[in-house]
Amino acid sequence: MFINNLKILFHQGKQFIPDVTTTEVPGVFRGRPVITDVACNEQQLIDLCPTGAISGNPLRIDLGRCTFCGECAFACPEKIRFTKDYKLSSNIRERLVVSGDQPIEVDADKVRAEIHKLFGRSLKLREVSAAGDNSCEWELNATSNVNFDMGRFGIDFVASPRHADGIVVTGPISENMAEALEICYQATPDPKILILAGTDAISGGIFANSPALNRSFLDKYKVDLYVPGNPVHPLAFVNGVLSLVRGKK
Amino acid sequence: MDYITIKNNQRIAFAEIPVLDYDTFYKTLTDNLLNQSDAHCVNYYGVQADKGVQLICCIAHDKAQNISVLSTIVSKSDTLQSITATYPAFHLFEREIHENFGIGFSGHPWLKPVRYPHKAADRSATIADYPFYKIDSEELHEVGVGPIHAGIIEPGHFRFICNGEQILHLEIQLGYQHRGIETLFLQKNNLLQRATLAENIAGDTVIGHSTAFANAWESLCGFTPDRQLQIERAFALENERIAIHTGDLSGICTDIAYQLGNSVFGRLRTPVINYFQRWAGNRFAKGLIRPGKTNFGLTADLTKQWLEMIAAYRPDFVEMANQTFDLPSVLSRIERTGIVEPETAQRIGMVGMAARASNVARDIRASHPWGYYTSIQYQPVTEPVGDVYCRARIRHDEILRSIDMMTEMIDSMDYKPQTATPLTKAAADSFVVSLVEGWRGEICHCAITDANGELKHYKIKDPSFHNWLGLALAVRNNEISDFPICNKSFDLSYSGHDL
Ligand code: SF4
């Protein structure tokens, strides 16, 4: 039996990604879009987008609302191209609105000093799925698996809000989860951070304006990090959190 | 006739569905349709009608490979004779109708709310004070868990009544995930929005639900996908099955603290979901399935990549599975744990993988095939006992089965360019039932169009809707510490249930 286990371990080889900040994702990942100044029928793209993420003059995409379906890039490939850049996170909501070809960044000057000081080397997070569809949840679980291995940076998900330094919210926040989310947030000791993971959490996504949602939680508390994606890619999450807590190099 | 018999994805005029008085409706179901051993209810729901509420019931016959549809028009103030009293599988359907319209059912064991939806008939009730089964006893105690759980999973509330460590009763209250999807299907009137909604019903079943929607919509439009597109959808559906089944085996190992299995199955899932990213740019295949077209036609190069990926996956998977299912410390935790007897599974109307693990051979790929599945004779895999072991083992069997099936699919692909004919408008005043066997089980979408060919009603049923009661019964008389593995072995959807 022991021999079997050794064999299995040997057959697995090394699975972790050595550098999660520079690794290239396989295939045709739809990450940060690049928007050119080629002329196009802007209105057609605006009307096409299922979540109203596109606005015109000049053409911009709000990654907080985009579901990354890629339809706009199929409709007008000269204008919009999705790159494999998974660094999509920012602490400033407006930064998620992209035009041209600029990297999306965390503005270190606007991060509370205590975040760098207290959480730079160890961060424990409590995840709350508030009507998330279970894809972001799977991806956040994946951040801790042997491939992405977020634990090596001292960042872990924990079971209780009492043990946590912050809350990660997925999902558009249903009326029926609003109270539980509030209680969980209150149960987390100060100082704490708040992260919205995924398009549904950031803007409601395709569910925005549904009568079954109650997003008033977000009117009350300051969000420290937005991680776009539908679902968030584990690399987008790991990189976003790292740039939030580590501050300037 | 008291009912009309149709095929999966067969469009009919809505007016062709017979409208019976409730007594005849009840008798047709209980004396005739449900008496047949291969029959079960795939959907039963209410639609607002001019005078009252039209209740539509769809009974699938697995041997005859067809679906009987019948209806009745009742008033919101009616109290009807409950079908649940004879056929417990109806309990949740009747509760949902009661919750949405206020219709009563006499003889129903408990018409408690299902999900506290935004359009409930009684808006005064809130999820915070849901009713639950209580017991007065000095010896017994209650354990409440959730809605937020220890891990990164969806919310739901579990309330146990225990005798010491032993679970006597479990009640599951869901609804926390309710996003109003069925309402949004009508409000969002462009096709891309609806396709986006379909792939967000349950983010772990993107292919399952978005294919059910695409099939339904295409049938309303009289569109038949070409052979290549049909194969590609089946290919995607089976790849989703392999990915999630592998991830779930990892989860089961986690819950019995078997670290090696957790790590190895966990990392084996990665190349399978990354394949979706290679194919369509998203690890959960969001964006892949679109009614009437595909943006990501499979190429010979992509199928070659799949064959290479799976050639590396298969030996490592088999090695790890052999070790897991041979290890006494694993077996002692999963054998004879969380049993759902075959008779129980049948009676409560369980579906999908969990039903097959209880020896109920229900599988839409075999009984109501669509697209590619009509060209093969799929034989469902079953396991005899219905314990956690069987629900784990069946994942192993189905993964290998899917690998073989996908390999055969690749042999029959011609990679011809996709049909470019755009979808026409949906037919007016029509009705269609769309069934797809997702990795969890039977997904059912029912659509009704109005006189202008616009969606008038859209009903979604995730397999979890049938199976949550199976979990509640499985844990009876088990140790409460075994609840996590029982739960994981079903791996039911909260969002798919709550909609
Ligand atoms: S990729 Fe984003 S911006 Fe483009 S159509 Fe889809 S949701 Fe809209």
mmCIF file with all atom_site columns, C-alpha atoms in Angstrom, chain A residues 1 4-5 7-9 11-12 15 25-30 47-51 67-69 71 74 126-142 145-148 157-159 172 174-177 179-181 184 200 205-213 230-231 233-234, chain B residues 115-116 118 127-128 147-155 175-181 183-184 187-188 190 192-193 196-197 199-204 244 247-248 258 260 263-264 266-267 269-270 273-274 277-284 286-287 290 293 295-296 316 319-320 323 327-328 440 491 495:
data_model
loop_
_atom_site.group_PDB
_atom_site.id
_atom_site.type_symbol
_atom_site.label_atom_id
_atom_site.label_alt_id
_atom_site.label_comp_id
_atom_site.label_asym_id
_atom_site.label_entity_id
_atom_site.label_seq_id
_atom_site.pdbx_PDB_ins_code
_atom_site.Cartn_x
_atom_site.Cartn_y
_atom_site.Cartn_z
_atom_site.occupancy
_atom_site.B_iso_or_equiv
_atom_site.pdbx_formal_charge
_atom_site.auth_seq_id
_atom_site.auth_comp_id
_atom_site.auth_asym_id
_atom_site.auth_atom_id
_atom_site.pdbx_PDB_model_num
ATOM 1   C CA . MET A 1 1   ? 0.000   0.000  0.000   1.00 0.00 ? 1   MET A CA 1
ATOM 2   C CA . ASN A 1 4   ? 1.429   2.238  -4.193  1.00 0.00 ? 4   ASN A CA 1
ATOM 3   C CA . ASN A 1 5   ? 1.199   5.651  -2.591  1.00 0.00 ? 5   ASN A CA 1
ATOM 4   C CA . LYS A 1 7   ? 4.186   5.307  -7.044  1.00 0.00 ? 7   LYS A CA 1
ATOM 5   C CA . ILE A 1 8   ? 1.182   7.570  -7.287  1.00 0.00 ? 8   ILE A CA 1
ATOM 6   C CA . LEU A 1 9   ? 3.133   10.478 -5.838  1.00 0.00 ? 9   LEU A CA 1
ATOM 7   C CA . HIS A 1 11  ? 3.518   9.667  -11.242 1.00 0.00 ? 11  HIS A CA 1
ATOM 8   C CA . GLN A 1 12  ? 1.997   13.016 -10.329 1.00 0.00 ? 12  GLN A CA 1
ATOM 9   C CA . GLN A 1 15  ? 2.028   20.131 -10.401 1.00 0.00 ? 15  GLN A CA 1
ATOM 10  C CA . VAL A 1 25  ? -2.651  30.265 -19.286 1.00 0.00 ? 25  VAL A CA 1
ATOM 11  C CA . PRO A 1 26  ? -3.303  27.575 -21.898 1.00 0.00 ? 26  PRO A CA 1
ATOM 12  C CA . GLY A 1 27  ? -5.576  28.017 -24.893 1.00 0.00 ? 27  GLY A CA 1
ATOM 13  C CA . VAL A 1 28  ? -7.743  31.015 -25.639 1.00 0.00 ? 28  VAL A CA 1
ATOM 14  C CA . PHE A 1 29  ? -8.577  32.493 -22.246 1.00 0.00 ? 29  PHE A CA 1
ATOM 15  C CA . ARG A 1 30  ? -10.689 35.641 -22.396 1.00 0.00 ? 30  ARG A CA 1
ATOM 16  C CA . ASP A 1 47  ? -26.969 46.783 -28.194 1.00 0.00 ? 47  ASP A CA 1
ATOM 17  C CA . LEU A 1 48  ? -25.385 43.376 -28.516 1.00 0.00 ? 48  LEU A CA 1
ATOM 18  C CA . CYS A 1 49  ? -23.881 43.158 -25.045 1.00 0.00 ? 49  CYS A CA 1
ATOM 19  C CA . PRO A 1 50  ? -26.098 41.036 -22.772 1.00 0.00 ? 50  PRO A CA 1
ATOM 20  C CA . THR A 1 51  ? -25.208 42.947 -19.599 1.00 0.00 ? 51  THR A CA 1
ATOM 21  C CA . THR A 1 67  ? -19.632 38.330 -18.503 1.00 0.00 ? 67  THR A CA 1
ATOM 22  C CA . PHE A 1 68  ? -16.664 37.685 -20.794 1.00 0.00 ? 68  PHE A CA 1
ATOM 23  C CA . CYS A 1 69  ? -18.900 35.980 -23.338 1.00 0.00 ? 69  CYS A CA 1
ATOM 24  C CA . GLU A 1 71  ? -19.651 38.071 -28.475 1.00 0.00 ? 71  GLU A CA 1
ATOM 25  C CA . PHE A 1 74  ? -16.778 38.096 -32.626 1.00 0.00 ? 74  PHE A CA 1
ATOM 26  C CA . ARG A 1 126 ? -14.061 33.905 4.743   1.00 0.00 ? 126 ARG A CA 1
ATOM 27  C CA . GLU A 1 127 ? -16.022 33.327 1.545   1.00 0.00 ? 127 GLU A CA 1
ATOM 28  C CA . VAL A 1 128 ? -19.741 34.054 1.363   1.00 0.00 ? 128 VAL A CA 1
ATOM 29  C CA . SER A 1 129 ? -21.674 32.819 -1.624  1.00 0.00 ? 129 SER A CA 1
ATOM 30  C CA . ALA A 1 130 ? -24.633 35.182 -1.867  1.00 0.00 ? 130 ALA A CA 1
ATOM 31  C CA . ALA A 1 131 ? -26.543 33.553 -4.721  1.00 0.00 ? 131 ALA A CA 1
ATOM 32  C CA . GLY A 1 132 ? -23.358 32.672 -6.584  1.00 0.00 ? 132 GLY A CA 1
ATOM 33  C CA . ASP A 1 133 ? -23.905 30.033 -9.231  1.00 0.00 ? 133 ASP A CA 1
ATOM 34  C CA . ASN A 1 134 ? -21.116 27.769 -7.926  1.00 0.00 ? 134 ASN A CA 1
ATOM 35  C CA . SER A 1 135 ? -18.634 28.508 -10.704 1.00 0.00 ? 135 SER A CA 1
ATOM 36  C CA . CYS A 1 136 ? -16.817 31.273 -8.807  1.00 0.00 ? 136 CYS A CA 1
ATOM 37  C CA . GLU A 1 137 ? -17.018 29.045 -5.740  1.00 0.00 ? 137 GLU A CA 1
ATOM 38  C CA . TRP A 1 138 ? -15.283 26.190 -7.583  1.00 0.00 ? 138 TRP A CA 1
ATOM 39  C CA . GLU A 1 139 ? -12.611 28.599 -8.799  1.00 0.00 ? 139 GLU A CA 1
ATOM 40  C CA . LEU A 1 140 ? -11.978 30.030 -5.336  1.00 0.00 ? 140 LEU A CA 1
ATOM 41  C CA . ASN A 1 141 ? -11.607 26.479 -4.068  1.00 0.00 ? 141 ASN A CA 1
ATOM 42  C CA . ALA A 1 142 ? -9.165  25.871 -6.902  1.00 0.00 ? 142 ALA A CA 1
ATOM 43  C CA . ASN A 1 145 ? -5.370  23.242 -4.878  1.00 0.00 ? 145 ASN A CA 1
ATOM 44  C CA . VAL A 1 146 ? -1.969  21.827 -5.719  1.00 0.00 ? 146 VAL A CA 1
ATOM 45  C CA . ASN A 1 147 ? -1.773  23.757 -9.000  1.00 0.00 ? 147 ASN A CA 1
ATOM 46  C CA . PHE A 1 148 ? -2.375  27.312 -7.830  1.00 0.00 ? 148 PHE A CA 1
ATOM 47  C CA . PHE A 1 157 ? -9.796  30.499 3.209   1.00 0.00 ? 157 PHE A CA 1
ATOM 48  C CA . VAL A 1 158 ? -11.051 29.755 6.702   1.00 0.00 ? 158 VAL A CA 1
ATOM 49  C CA . ALA A 1 159 ? -14.265 28.280 8.045   1.00 0.00 ? 159 ALA A CA 1
ATOM 50  C CA . PRO A 1 172 ? -25.315 38.978 -7.076  1.00 0.00 ? 172 PRO A CA 1
ATOM 51  C CA . SER A 1 174 ? -30.145 37.709 -3.255  1.00 0.00 ? 174 SER A CA 1
ATOM 52  C CA . GLU A 1 175 ? -32.748 39.140 -0.930  1.00 0.00 ? 175 GLU A CA 1
ATOM 53  C CA . ASN A 1 176 ? -32.752 35.793 0.866   1.00 0.00 ? 176 ASN A CA 1
ATOM 54  C CA . MET A 1 177 ? -28.992 35.962 1.553   1.00 0.00 ? 177 MET A CA 1
ATOM 55  C CA . GLU A 1 179 ? -29.198 39.166 6.171   1.00 0.00 ? 179 GLU A CA 1
ATOM 56  C CA . ALA A 1 180 ? -26.791 36.221 6.428   1.00 0.00 ? 180 ALA A CA 1
ATOM 57  C CA . LEU A 1 181 ? -24.144 38.188 4.543   1.00 0.00 ? 181 LEU A CA 1
ATOM 58  C CA . CYS A 1 184 ? -21.177 37.268 8.602   1.00 0.00 ? 184 CYS A CA 1
ATOM 59  C CA . ASP A 1 200 ? -22.265 38.864 -10.459 1.00 0.00 ? 200 ASP A CA 1
ATOM 60  C CA . GLY A 1 205 ? -24.094 40.676 -13.907 1.00 0.00 ? 205 GLY A CA 1
ATOM 61  C CA . ILE A 1 206 ? -26.933 39.238 -15.952 1.00 0.00 ? 206 ILE A CA 1
ATOM 62  C CA . PHE A 1 207 ? -29.071 39.360 -12.778 1.00 0.00 ? 207 PHE A CA 1
ATOM 63  C CA . ALA A 1 208 ? -28.703 43.109 -12.241 1.00 0.00 ? 208 ALA A CA 1
ATOM 64  C CA . ASN A 1 209 ? -32.097 44.684 -11.476 1.00 0.00 ? 209 ASN A CA 1
ATOM 65  C CA . SER A 1 210 ? -33.740 41.356 -10.709 1.00 0.00 ? 210 SER A CA 1
ATOM 66  C CA . PRO A 1 211 ? -36.527 41.869 -8.171  1.00 0.00 ? 211 PRO A CA 1
ATOM 67  C CA . ALA A 1 212 ? -35.107 38.926 -6.188  1.00 0.00 ? 212 ALA A CA 1
ATOM 68  C CA . LEU A 1 213 ? -31.866 40.746 -5.295  1.00 0.00 ? 213 LEU A CA 1
ATOM 69  C CA . ASN A 1 230 ? -17.449 34.931 -14.943 1.00 0.00 ? 230 ASN A CA 1
ATOM 70  C CA . PRO A 1 231 ? -16.252 32.983 -13.097 1.00 0.00 ? 231 PRO A CA 1
ATOM 71  C CA . HIS A 1 233 ? -9.995  32.715 -12.870 1.00 0.00 ? 233 HIS A CA 1
ATOM 72  C CA . PRO A 1 234 ? -7.878  31.449 -9.946  1.00 0.00 ? 234 PRO A CA 1
ATOM 73  C CA . ARG B 2 115 ? -37.642 28.844 -1.819  1.00 0.00 ? 115 ARG B CA 1
ATOM 74  C CA . TYR B 2 116 ? -39.361 32.079 -0.722  1.00 0.00 ? 116 TYR B CA 1
ATOM 75  C CA . HIS B 2 118 ? -39.871 37.158 -5.045  1.00 0.00 ? 118 HIS B CA 1
ATOM 76  C CA . ILE B 2 127 ? -36.925 32.808 4.913   1.00 0.00 ? 127 ILE B CA 1
ATOM 77  C CA . ALA B 2 128 ? -35.762 33.949 8.343   1.00 0.00 ? 128 ALA B CA 1
ATOM 78  C CA . PRO B 2 147 ? -27.067 29.015 5.422   1.00 0.00 ? 147 PRO B CA 1
ATOM 79  C CA . ILE B 2 148 ? -23.334 29.799 5.303   1.00 0.00 ? 148 ILE B CA 1
ATOM 80  C CA . HIS B 2 149 ? -21.228 26.649 5.548   1.00 0.00 ? 149 HIS B CA 1
ATOM 81  C CA . ALA B 2 150 ? -17.658 26.050 6.602   1.00 0.00 ? 150 ALA B CA 1
ATOM 82  C CA . GLY B 2 151 ? -16.274 25.540 3.113   1.00 0.00 ? 151 GLY B CA 1
ATOM 83  C CA . ILE B 2 152 ? -16.564 27.581 -0.055  1.00 0.00 ? 152 ILE B CA 1
ATOM 84  C CA . ILE B 2 153 ? -19.937 26.286 -1.116  1.00 0.00 ? 153 ILE B CA 1
ATOM 85  C CA . GLU B 2 154 ? -23.367 27.644 -1.828  1.00 0.00 ? 154 GLU B CA 1
ATOM 86  C CA . PRO B 2 155 ? -25.748 28.503 1.015   1.00 0.00 ? 155 PRO B CA 1
ATOM 87  C CA . GLY B 2 175 ? -34.155 29.411 -1.265  1.00 0.00 ? 175 GLY B CA 1
ATOM 88  C CA . TYR B 2 176 ? -31.174 31.559 -0.235  1.00 0.00 ? 176 TYR B CA 1
ATOM 89  C CA . GLN B 2 177 ? -29.905 31.450 -3.801  1.00 0.00 ? 177 GLN B CA 1
ATOM 90  C CA . HIS B 2 178 ? -33.115 32.643 -5.429  1.00 0.00 ? 178 HIS B CA 1
ATOM 91  C CA . ARG B 2 179 ? -32.276 35.131 -8.200  1.00 0.00 ? 179 ARG B CA 1
ATOM 92  C CA . GLY B 2 180 ? -35.610 35.195 -10.034 1.00 0.00 ? 180 GLY B CA 1
ATOM 93  C CA . ILE B 2 181 ? -34.226 33.496 -13.149 1.00 0.00 ? 181 ILE B CA 1
ATOM 94  C CA . THR B 2 183 ? -38.868 35.908 -14.408 1.00 0.00 ? 183 THR B CA 1
ATOM 95  C CA . LEU B 2 184 ? -35.674 37.221 -16.003 1.00 0.00 ? 184 LEU B CA 1
ATOM 96  C CA . GLN B 2 187 ? -37.910 40.160 -19.079 1.00 0.00 ? 187 GLN B CA 1
ATOM 97  C CA . LYS B 2 188 ? -34.702 39.819 -21.060 1.00 0.00 ? 188 LYS B CA 1
ATOM 98  C CA . ASN B 2 190 ? -32.805 39.081 -26.569 1.00 0.00 ? 190 ASN B CA 1
ATOM 99  C CA . LEU B 2 192 ? -27.933 36.289 -26.055 1.00 0.00 ? 192 LEU B CA 1
ATOM 100 C CA . GLN B 2 193 ? -29.254 37.466 -22.695 1.00 0.00 ? 193 GLN B CA 1
ATOM 101 C CA . THR B 2 196 ? -26.319 33.942 -20.727 1.00 0.00 ? 196 THR B CA 1
ATOM 102 C CA . LEU B 2 197 ? -29.013 33.366 -18.130 1.00 0.00 ? 197 LEU B CA 1
ATOM 103 C CA . GLU B 2 199 ? -25.427 29.236 -18.450 1.00 0.00 ? 199 GLU B CA 1
ATOM 104 C CA . ASN B 2 200 ? -25.687 30.953 -15.080 1.00 0.00 ? 200 ASN B CA 1
ATOM 105 C CA . ILE B 2 201 ? -28.534 28.807 -13.700 1.00 0.00 ? 201 ILE B CA 1
ATOM 106 C CA . ALA B 2 202 ? -25.955 26.512 -12.130 1.00 0.00 ? 202 ALA B CA 1
ATOM 107 C CA . GLY B 2 203 ? -22.362 27.452 -12.866 1.00 0.00 ? 203 GLY B CA 1
ATOM 108 C CA . ASP B 2 204 ? -21.220 23.855 -12.447 1.00 0.00 ? 204 ASP B CA 1
ATOM 109 C CA . ILE B 2 244 ? -17.133 17.617 -12.264 1.00 0.00 ? 244 ILE B CA 1
ATOM 110 C CA . GLY B 2 247 ? -13.630 17.197 -8.816  1.00 0.00 ? 247 GLY B CA 1
ATOM 111 C CA . ASP B 2 248 ? -16.291 15.481 -6.722  1.00 0.00 ? 248 ASP B CA 1
ATOM 112 C CA . TYR B 2 258 ? -7.787  11.188 2.494   1.00 0.00 ? 258 TYR B CA 1
ATOM 113 C CA . LEU B 2 260 ? -3.655  11.848 -1.475  1.00 0.00 ? 260 LEU B CA 1
ATOM 114 C CA . SER B 2 263 ? -4.792  16.240 -4.191  1.00 0.00 ? 263 SER B CA 1
ATOM 115 C CA . VAL B 2 264 ? -4.561  13.835 -7.099  1.00 0.00 ? 264 VAL B CA 1
ATOM 116 C CA . GLY B 2 266 ? -8.117  17.701 -7.635  1.00 0.00 ? 266 GLY B CA 1
ATOM 117 C CA . ARG B 2 267 ? -5.178  18.198 -9.943  1.00 0.00 ? 267 ARG B CA 1
ATOM 118 C CA . ARG B 2 269 ? -9.651  17.893 -12.841 1.00 0.00 ? 269 ARG B CA 1
ATOM 119 C CA . THR B 2 270 ? -7.474  20.823 -13.910 1.00 0.00 ? 270 THR B CA 1
ATOM 120 C CA . ILE B 2 273 ? -11.589 22.030 -17.284 1.00 0.00 ? 273 ILE B CA 1
ATOM 121 C CA . ASN B 2 274 ? -8.611  23.706 -18.890 1.00 0.00 ? 274 ASN B CA 1
ATOM 122 C CA . GLN B 2 277 ? -10.544 27.018 -21.842 1.00 0.00 ? 277 GLN B CA 1
ATOM 123 C CA . ARG B 2 278 ? -8.504  25.808 -24.796 1.00 0.00 ? 278 ARG B CA 1
ATOM 124 C CA . TRP B 2 279 ? -11.687 25.192 -26.730 1.00 0.00 ? 279 TRP B CA 1
ATOM 125 C CA . ALA B 2 280 ? -13.808 28.182 -25.761 1.00 0.00 ? 280 ALA B CA 1
ATOM 126 C CA . GLY B 2 281 ? -11.777 30.484 -23.531 1.00 0.00 ? 281 GLY B CA 1
ATOM 127 C CA . ASN B 2 282 ? -13.533 29.725 -20.238 1.00 0.00 ? 282 ASN B CA 1
ATOM 128 C CA . ARG B 2 283 ? -12.836 26.910 -17.754 1.00 0.00 ? 283 ARG B CA 1
ATOM 129 C CA . PHE B 2 284 ? -16.551 26.380 -17.154 1.00 0.00 ? 284 PHE B CA 1
ATOM 130 C CA . LYS B 2 286 ? -19.456 29.772 -20.464 1.00 0.00 ? 286 LYS B CA 1
ATOM 131 C CA . GLY B 2 287 ? -19.941 31.138 -23.963 1.00 0.00 ? 287 GLY B CA 1
ATOM 132 C CA . ARG B 2 290 ? -25.359 29.214 -28.334 1.00 0.00 ? 290 ARG B CA 1
ATOM 133 C CA . LYS B 2 293 ? -24.777 28.433 -33.918 1.00 0.00 ? 293 LYS B CA 1
ATOM 134 C CA . ASN B 2 295 ? -18.666 30.563 -31.922 1.00 0.00 ? 295 ASN B CA 1
ATOM 135 C CA . PHE B 2 296 ? -16.194 27.801 -31.198 1.00 0.00 ? 296 PHE B CA 1
ATOM 136 C CA . ASP B 2 316 ? -3.254  8.495  -13.502 1.00 0.00 ? 316 ASP B CA 1
ATOM 137 C CA . GLU B 2 319 ? -4.277  4.328  -10.719 1.00 0.00 ? 319 GLU B CA 1
ATOM 138 C CA . MET B 2 320 ? -5.656  6.745  -8.150  1.00 0.00 ? 320 MET B CA 1
ATOM 139 C CA . GLN B 2 323 ? -5.985  2.779  -4.829  1.00 0.00 ? 323 GLN B CA 1
ATOM 140 C CA . LEU B 2 327 ? -8.119  1.226  0.744   1.00 0.00 ? 327 LEU B CA 1
ATOM 141 C CA . PRO B 2 328 ? -9.729  -0.173 3.927   1.00 0.00 ? 328 PRO B CA 1
ATOM 142 C CA . ARG B 2 440 ? -26.080 15.422 -11.935 1.00 0.00 ? 440 ARG B CA 1
ATOM 143 C CA . ASP B 2 491 ? -23.278 17.214 -4.652  1.00 0.00 ? 491 ASP B CA 1
ATOM 144 C CA . SER B 2 495 ? -28.647 27.712 -7.270  1.00 0.00 ? 495 SER B CA 1
#
